[in-house]
């Protein structure tokens, strides 16, 4: 295949939001290079960084589980417009390290890796199937139901909020 054909195939996978491990690994490499070169920048909803800081200061352990590779997650948090958020995050999980986000076993793997009882773990997501998988694994879950996002207004098997400001986490 030509470079143009490969690029077109990759664009098609991204447009379909395919959660393929090889694609996410490639994205992670490209993102890391782009962040390092100052060519790309991450984005967070404005309510997220202050809550991450507050939870961290309160002794709440924070970890990230994303379909994006760990290689892409770290620079995303390091290059946040609000400053480097990586000191707040204890660990990062992706579909290679933990498994697919829509499968109960993935959340069991993460709880074991973190050494936390599932019922003491809280998962935040905007995807109904991810909420269901986390709850099936015994986790607490809160659905982020933000206007304009792909799953806004979906039926969630958990409490839903529109902002991190509505979430109260205790140790």
PDB file of C-alpha atoms in Angstrom:
ATOM      1  CA  UNK A   1       0.000   0.000   0.000  1.00  0.00           C
ATOM      2  CA  UNK A   2       1.135   3.536  -0.657  1.00  0.00           C
ATOM      3  CA  UNK A   3       1.651   6.090   2.115  1.00  0.00           C
ATOM      4  CA  UNK A   4      -1.523   7.837   0.953  1.00  0.00           C
ATOM      5  CA  UNK A   5      -3.535   4.593   1.134  1.00  0.00           C
ATOM      6  CA  UNK A   6      -2.230   3.819   4.613  1.00  0.00           C
ATOM      7  CA  UNK A   7      -3.001   7.361   5.788  1.00  0.00           C
ATOM      8  CA  UNK A   8      -6.522   7.106   4.360  1.00  0.00           C
ATOM      9  CA  UNK A   9      -7.102   3.741   6.074  1.00  0.00           C
ATOM     10  CA  UNK A  10      -5.920   5.178   9.404  1.00  0.00           C
ATOM     11  CA  UNK A  11      -8.181   8.217   9.000  1.00  0.00           C
ATOM     12  CA  UNK A  12     -11.096   5.863   8.374  1.00  0.00           C
ATOM     13  CA  UNK A  13     -10.371   3.919  11.574  1.00  0.00           C
ATOM     14  CA  UNK A  14     -10.155   7.147  13.564  1.00  0.00           C
ATOM     15  CA  UNK A  15     -13.382   8.487  12.033  1.00  0.00           C
ATOM     16  CA  UNK A  16     -15.125   5.263  13.138  1.00  0.00           C
ATOM     17  CA  UNK A  17     -13.575   5.647  16.627  1.00  0.00           C
ATOM     18  CA  UNK A  18     -12.094   2.146  16.389  1.00  0.00           C
ATOM     19  CA  UNK A  19     -10.449   1.076  19.677  1.00  0.00           C
ATOM     20  CA  UNK A  20      -7.743  -1.028  18.017  1.00  0.00           C
ATOM     21  CA  UNK A  21      -4.589  -1.533  20.098  1.00  0.00           C
ATOM     22  CA  UNK A  22      -2.207  -1.046  17.115  1.00  0.00           C
ATOM     23  CA  UNK A  23      -4.045   2.143  16.113  1.00  0.00           C
ATOM     24  CA  UNK A  24      -3.978   3.502  19.679  1.00  0.00           C
ATOM     25  CA  UNK A  25      -0.269   2.641  19.965  1.00  0.00           C
ATOM     26  CA  UNK A  26       0.459   4.527  16.742  1.00  0.00           C
ATOM     27  CA  UNK A  27      -1.618   7.473  17.981  1.00  0.00           C
ATOM     28  CA  UNK A  28       0.368   7.454  21.220  1.00  0.00           C
ATOM     29  CA  UNK A  29       3.663   7.651  19.367  1.00  0.00           C
ATOM     30  CA  UNK A  30       2.414  10.467  17.142  1.00  0.00           C
ATOM     31  CA  UNK A  31       0.930  12.370  20.078  1.00  0.00           C
ATOM     32  CA  UNK A  32       4.106  12.065  22.138  1.00  0.00           C
ATOM     33  CA  UNK A  33       6.151  13.428  19.236  1.00  0.00           C
ATOM     34  CA  UNK A  34       3.617  16.190  18.578  1.00  0.00           C
ATOM     35  CA  UNK A  35       3.522  17.266  22.229  1.00  0.00           C
ATOM     36  CA  UNK A  36       7.321  17.200  22.469  1.00  0.00           C
ATOM     37  CA  UNK A  37       7.577  19.384  19.375  1.00  0.00           C
ATOM     38  CA  UNK A  38       4.906  21.786  20.664  1.00  0.00           C
ATOM     39  CA  UNK A  39       2.744  21.044  17.620  1.00  0.00           C
ATOM     40  CA  UNK A  40      -0.256  19.732  19.543  1.00  0.00           C
ATOM     41  CA  UNK A  41      -1.818  20.589  22.886  1.00  0.00           C
ATOM     42  CA  UNK A  42      -4.232  18.754  25.141  1.00  0.00           C
ATOM     43  CA  UNK A  43      -7.632  19.971  26.274  1.00  0.00           C
ATOM     44  CA  UNK A  44      -9.590  19.400  29.462  1.00  0.00           C
ATOM     45  CA  UNK A  45     -13.003  20.661  30.441  1.00  0.00           C
ATOM     46  CA  UNK A  46     -12.406  23.663  32.731  1.00  0.00           C
ATOM     47  CA  UNK A  47     -13.955  21.895  35.732  1.00  0.00           C
ATOM     48  CA  UNK A  48     -11.580  18.900  35.566  1.00  0.00           C
ATOM     49  CA  UNK A  49      -8.104  20.170  36.630  1.00  0.00           C
ATOM     50  CA  UNK A  50      -9.319  21.997  39.773  1.00  0.00           C
ATOM     51  CA  UNK A  51     -11.178  18.878  40.946  1.00  0.00           C
ATOM     52  CA  UNK A  52      -8.175  16.630  40.211  1.00  0.00           C
ATOM     53  CA  UNK A  53      -5.993  18.978  42.279  1.00  0.00           C
ATOM     54  CA  UNK A  54      -8.526  19.061  45.136  1.00  0.00           C
ATOM     55  CA  UNK A  55      -8.961  15.294  45.204  1.00  0.00           C
ATOM     56  CA  UNK A  56      -5.199  14.767  45.123  1.00  0.00           C
ATOM     57  CA  UNK A  57      -4.722  17.240  47.978  1.00  0.00           C
ATOM     58  CA  UNK A  58      -7.407  15.359  49.942  1.00  0.00           C
ATOM     59  CA  UNK A  59      -5.407  12.133  49.556  1.00  0.00           C
ATOM     60  CA  UNK A  60      -7.642  10.584  46.916  1.00  0.00           C
ATOM     61  CA  UNK A  61      -5.665   8.230  44.696  1.00  0.00           C
ATOM     62  CA  UNK A  62      -6.155   9.028  41.017  1.00  0.00           C
ATOM     63  CA  UNK A  63      -5.602   6.733  38.041  1.00  0.00           C
ATOM     64  CA  UNK A  64      -6.523   7.039  34.385  1.00  0.00           C
ATOM     65  CA  UNK A  65      -8.107   4.326  32.232  1.00  0.00           C
ATOM     66  CA  UNK A  66      -8.415   5.258  28.590  1.00  0.00           C
ATOM     67  CA  UNK A  67      -8.728   3.540  25.249  1.00  0.00           C
ATOM     68  CA  UNK A  68      -5.821   5.785  24.255  1.00  0.00           C
ATOM     69  CA  UNK A  69      -2.452   4.175  24.919  1.00  0.00           C
ATOM     70  CA  UNK A  70      -0.518   4.975  28.075  1.00  0.00           C
ATOM     71  CA  UNK A  71       2.058   6.511  25.720  1.00  0.00           C
ATOM     72  CA  UNK A  72      -0.578   9.063  24.673  1.00  0.00           C
ATOM     73  CA  UNK A  73      -2.157   9.555  28.104  1.00  0.00           C
ATOM     74  CA  UNK A  74       0.984  10.750  29.877  1.00  0.00           C
ATOM     75  CA  UNK A  75       1.840  13.591  27.470  1.00  0.00           C
ATOM     76  CA  UNK A  76      -1.858  14.548  27.360  1.00  0.00           C
ATOM     77  CA  UNK A  77      -1.794  15.156  31.131  1.00  0.00           C
ATOM     78  CA  UNK A  78       1.740  16.618  31.089  1.00  0.00           C
ATOM     79  CA  UNK A  79       0.818  19.264  28.487  1.00  0.00           C
ATOM     80  CA  UNK A  80      -2.521  20.381  29.911  1.00  0.00           C
ATOM     81  CA  UNK A  81      -3.219  24.091  29.352  1.00  0.00           C
ATOM     82  CA  UNK A  82      -3.686  24.372  33.142  1.00  0.00           C
ATOM     83  CA  UNK A  83      -0.181  22.983  33.752  1.00  0.00           C
ATOM     84  CA  UNK A  84       1.381  19.561  34.215  1.00  0.00           C
ATOM     85  CA  UNK A  85      -1.207  17.251  35.792  1.00  0.00           C
ATOM     86  CA  UNK A  86       0.970  14.111  35.820  1.00  0.00           C
ATOM     87  CA  UNK A  87       2.050  14.543  39.489  1.00  0.00           C
ATOM     88  CA  UNK A  88      -1.621  14.047  40.429  1.00  0.00           C
ATOM     89  CA  UNK A  89      -1.945  10.688  38.667  1.00  0.00           C
ATOM     90  CA  UNK A  90      -0.747   7.502  40.365  1.00  0.00           C
ATOM     91  CA  UNK A  91      -1.091   5.143  37.407  1.00  0.00           C
ATOM     92  CA  UNK A  92      -2.324   4.914  33.824  1.00  0.00           C
ATOM     93  CA  UNK A  93      -4.213   2.033  32.225  1.00  0.00           C
ATOM     94  CA  UNK A  94      -5.084   1.344  28.604  1.00  0.00           C
ATOM     95  CA  UNK A  95      -6.625  -1.557  26.718  1.00  0.00           C
ATOM     96  CA  UNK A  96      -3.242  -3.293  26.448  1.00  0.00           C
ATOM     97  CA  UNK A  97      -2.524  -3.064  30.177  1.00  0.00           C
ATOM     98  CA  UNK A  98      -6.063  -3.669  31.481  1.00  0.00           C
ATOM     99  CA  UNK A  99      -8.237  -4.941  28.635  1.00  0.00           C
ATOM    100  CA  UNK A 100     -11.253  -3.548  26.772  1.00  0.00           C
ATOM    101  CA  UNK A 101     -13.216  -0.815  28.545  1.00  0.00           C
ATOM    102  CA  UNK A 102     -16.557  -2.555  27.968  1.00  0.00           C
ATOM    103  CA  UNK A 103     -15.511  -5.751  29.773  1.00  0.00           C
ATOM    104  CA  UNK A 104     -15.933  -6.413  33.495  1.00  0.00           C
ATOM    105  CA  UNK A 105     -12.577  -8.226  33.744  1.00  0.00           C
ATOM    106  CA  UNK A 106     -10.711  -5.042  32.806  1.00  0.00           C
ATOM    107  CA  UNK A 107     -11.971  -3.261  35.912  1.00  0.00           C
ATOM    108  CA  UNK A 108     -11.097  -6.295  38.028  1.00  0.00           C
ATOM    109  CA  UNK A 109      -7.560  -6.144  36.594  1.00  0.00           C
ATOM    110  CA  UNK A 110      -7.236  -2.450  37.463  1.00  0.00           C
ATOM    111  CA  UNK A 111      -8.554  -2.897  41.006  1.00  0.00           C
ATOM    112  CA  UNK A 112      -6.049  -5.698  41.566  1.00  0.00           C
ATOM    113  CA  UNK A 113      -3.182  -3.645  40.097  1.00  0.00           C
ATOM    114  CA  UNK A 114      -4.055  -0.721  42.369  1.00  0.00           C
ATOM    115  CA  UNK A 115      -4.588  -2.968  45.381  1.00  0.00           C
ATOM    116  CA  UNK A 116      -8.059  -1.581  46.020  1.00  0.00           C
ATOM    117  CA  UNK A 117     -11.331  -3.359  46.708  1.00  0.00           C
ATOM    118  CA  UNK A 118     -13.679  -2.837  43.742  1.00  0.00           C
ATOM    119  CA  UNK A 119     -16.374  -1.246  45.920  1.00  0.00           C
ATOM    120  CA  UNK A 120     -13.815   1.410  46.966  1.00  0.00           C
ATOM    121  CA  UNK A 121     -13.069   2.318  43.333  1.00  0.00           C
ATOM    122  CA  UNK A 122     -14.926   4.977  41.387  1.00  0.00           C
ATOM    123  CA  UNK A 123     -14.993   5.116  37.598  1.00  0.00           C
ATOM    124  CA  UNK A 124     -15.975   8.256  35.683  1.00  0.00           C
ATOM    125  CA  UNK A 125     -16.965   7.913  32.038  1.00  0.00           C
ATOM    126  CA  UNK A 126     -19.347   9.204  29.417  1.00  0.00           C
ATOM    127  CA  UNK A 127     -20.038   5.804  27.821  1.00  0.00           C
ATOM    128  CA  UNK A 128     -23.025   3.694  28.955  1.00  0.00           C
ATOM    129  CA  UNK A 129     -21.333   0.350  28.189  1.00  0.00           C
ATOM    130  CA  UNK A 130     -18.273   1.334  30.246  1.00  0.00           C
ATOM    131  CA  UNK A 131     -20.501   2.282  33.176  1.00  0.00           C
ATOM    132  CA  UNK A 132     -22.180  -1.125  32.931  1.00  0.00           C
ATOM    133  CA  UNK A 133     -18.852  -2.996  32.862  1.00  0.00           C
ATOM    134  CA  UNK A 134     -17.457  -1.095  35.858  1.00  0.00           C
ATOM    135  CA  UNK A 135     -20.641  -1.622  37.873  1.00  0.00           C
ATOM    136  CA  UNK A 136     -20.635  -5.338  36.948  1.00  0.00           C
ATOM    137  CA  UNK A 137     -17.104  -5.535  38.391  1.00  0.00           C
ATOM    138  CA  UNK A 138     -18.367  -4.063  41.676  1.00  0.00           C
ATOM    139  CA  UNK A 139     -17.067  -0.532  41.141  1.00  0.00           C
ATOM    140  CA  UNK A 140     -18.927   2.657  41.877  1.00  0.00           C
ATOM    141  CA  UNK A 141     -19.521   4.614  38.682  1.00  0.00           C
ATOM    142  CA  UNK A 142     -20.632   8.093  37.729  1.00  0.00           C
ATOM    143  CA  UNK A 143     -21.661   8.914  34.195  1.00  0.00           C
ATOM    144  CA  UNK A 144     -20.513  12.232  32.771  1.00  0.00           C
ATOM    145  CA  UNK A 145     -23.505  13.475  30.824  1.00  0.00           C
ATOM    146  CA  UNK A 146     -22.237  16.640  29.168  1.00  0.00           C
ATOM    147  CA  UNK A 147     -24.289  18.501  26.577  1.00  0.00           C
ATOM    148  CA  UNK A 148     -22.835  18.190  23.102  1.00  0.00           C
ATOM    149  CA  UNK A 149     -20.848  15.021  23.842  1.00  0.00           C
ATOM    150  CA  UNK A 150     -21.559  11.826  21.847  1.00  0.00           C
ATOM    151  CA  UNK A 151     -23.400   9.986  24.648  1.00  0.00           C
ATOM    152  CA  UNK A 152     -25.230  12.979  26.120  1.00  0.00           C
ATOM    153  CA  UNK A 153     -28.689  11.999  27.300  1.00  0.00           C
ATOM    154  CA  UNK A 154     -27.975   8.267  27.167  1.00  0.00           C
ATOM    155  CA  UNK A 155     -29.511   5.874  29.668  1.00  0.00           C
ATOM    156  CA  UNK A 156     -26.813   5.121  32.235  1.00  0.00           C
ATOM    157  CA  UNK A 157     -26.816   2.376  34.897  1.00  0.00           C
ATOM    158  CA  UNK A 158     -25.400   4.862  37.409  1.00  0.00           C
ATOM    159  CA  UNK A 159     -25.794   8.381  38.698  1.00  0.00           C
ATOM    160  CA  UNK A 160     -24.981  11.003  36.106  1.00  0.00           C
ATOM    161  CA  UNK A 161     -23.584  14.521  36.379  1.00  0.00           C
ATOM    162  CA  UNK A 162     -22.817  17.262  33.909  1.00  0.00           C
ATOM    163  CA  UNK A 163     -19.727  18.573  35.707  1.00  0.00           C
ATOM    164  CA  UNK A 164     -16.884  17.346  37.906  1.00  0.00           C
ATOM    165  CA  UNK A 165     -18.027  20.033  40.363  1.00  0.00           C
ATOM    166  CA  UNK A 166     -21.048  17.832  41.145  1.00  0.00           C
ATOM    167  CA  UNK A 167     -18.874  14.889  42.237  1.00  0.00           C
ATOM    168  CA  UNK A 168     -17.974  14.439  45.881  1.00  0.00           C
ATOM    169  CA  UNK A 169     -15.262  11.882  46.556  1.00  0.00           C
ATOM    170  CA  UNK A 170     -14.214  10.804  50.045  1.00  0.00           C
ATOM    171  CA  UNK A 171     -11.515   8.446  51.225  1.00  0.00           C
TER     172      UNK A 171
END
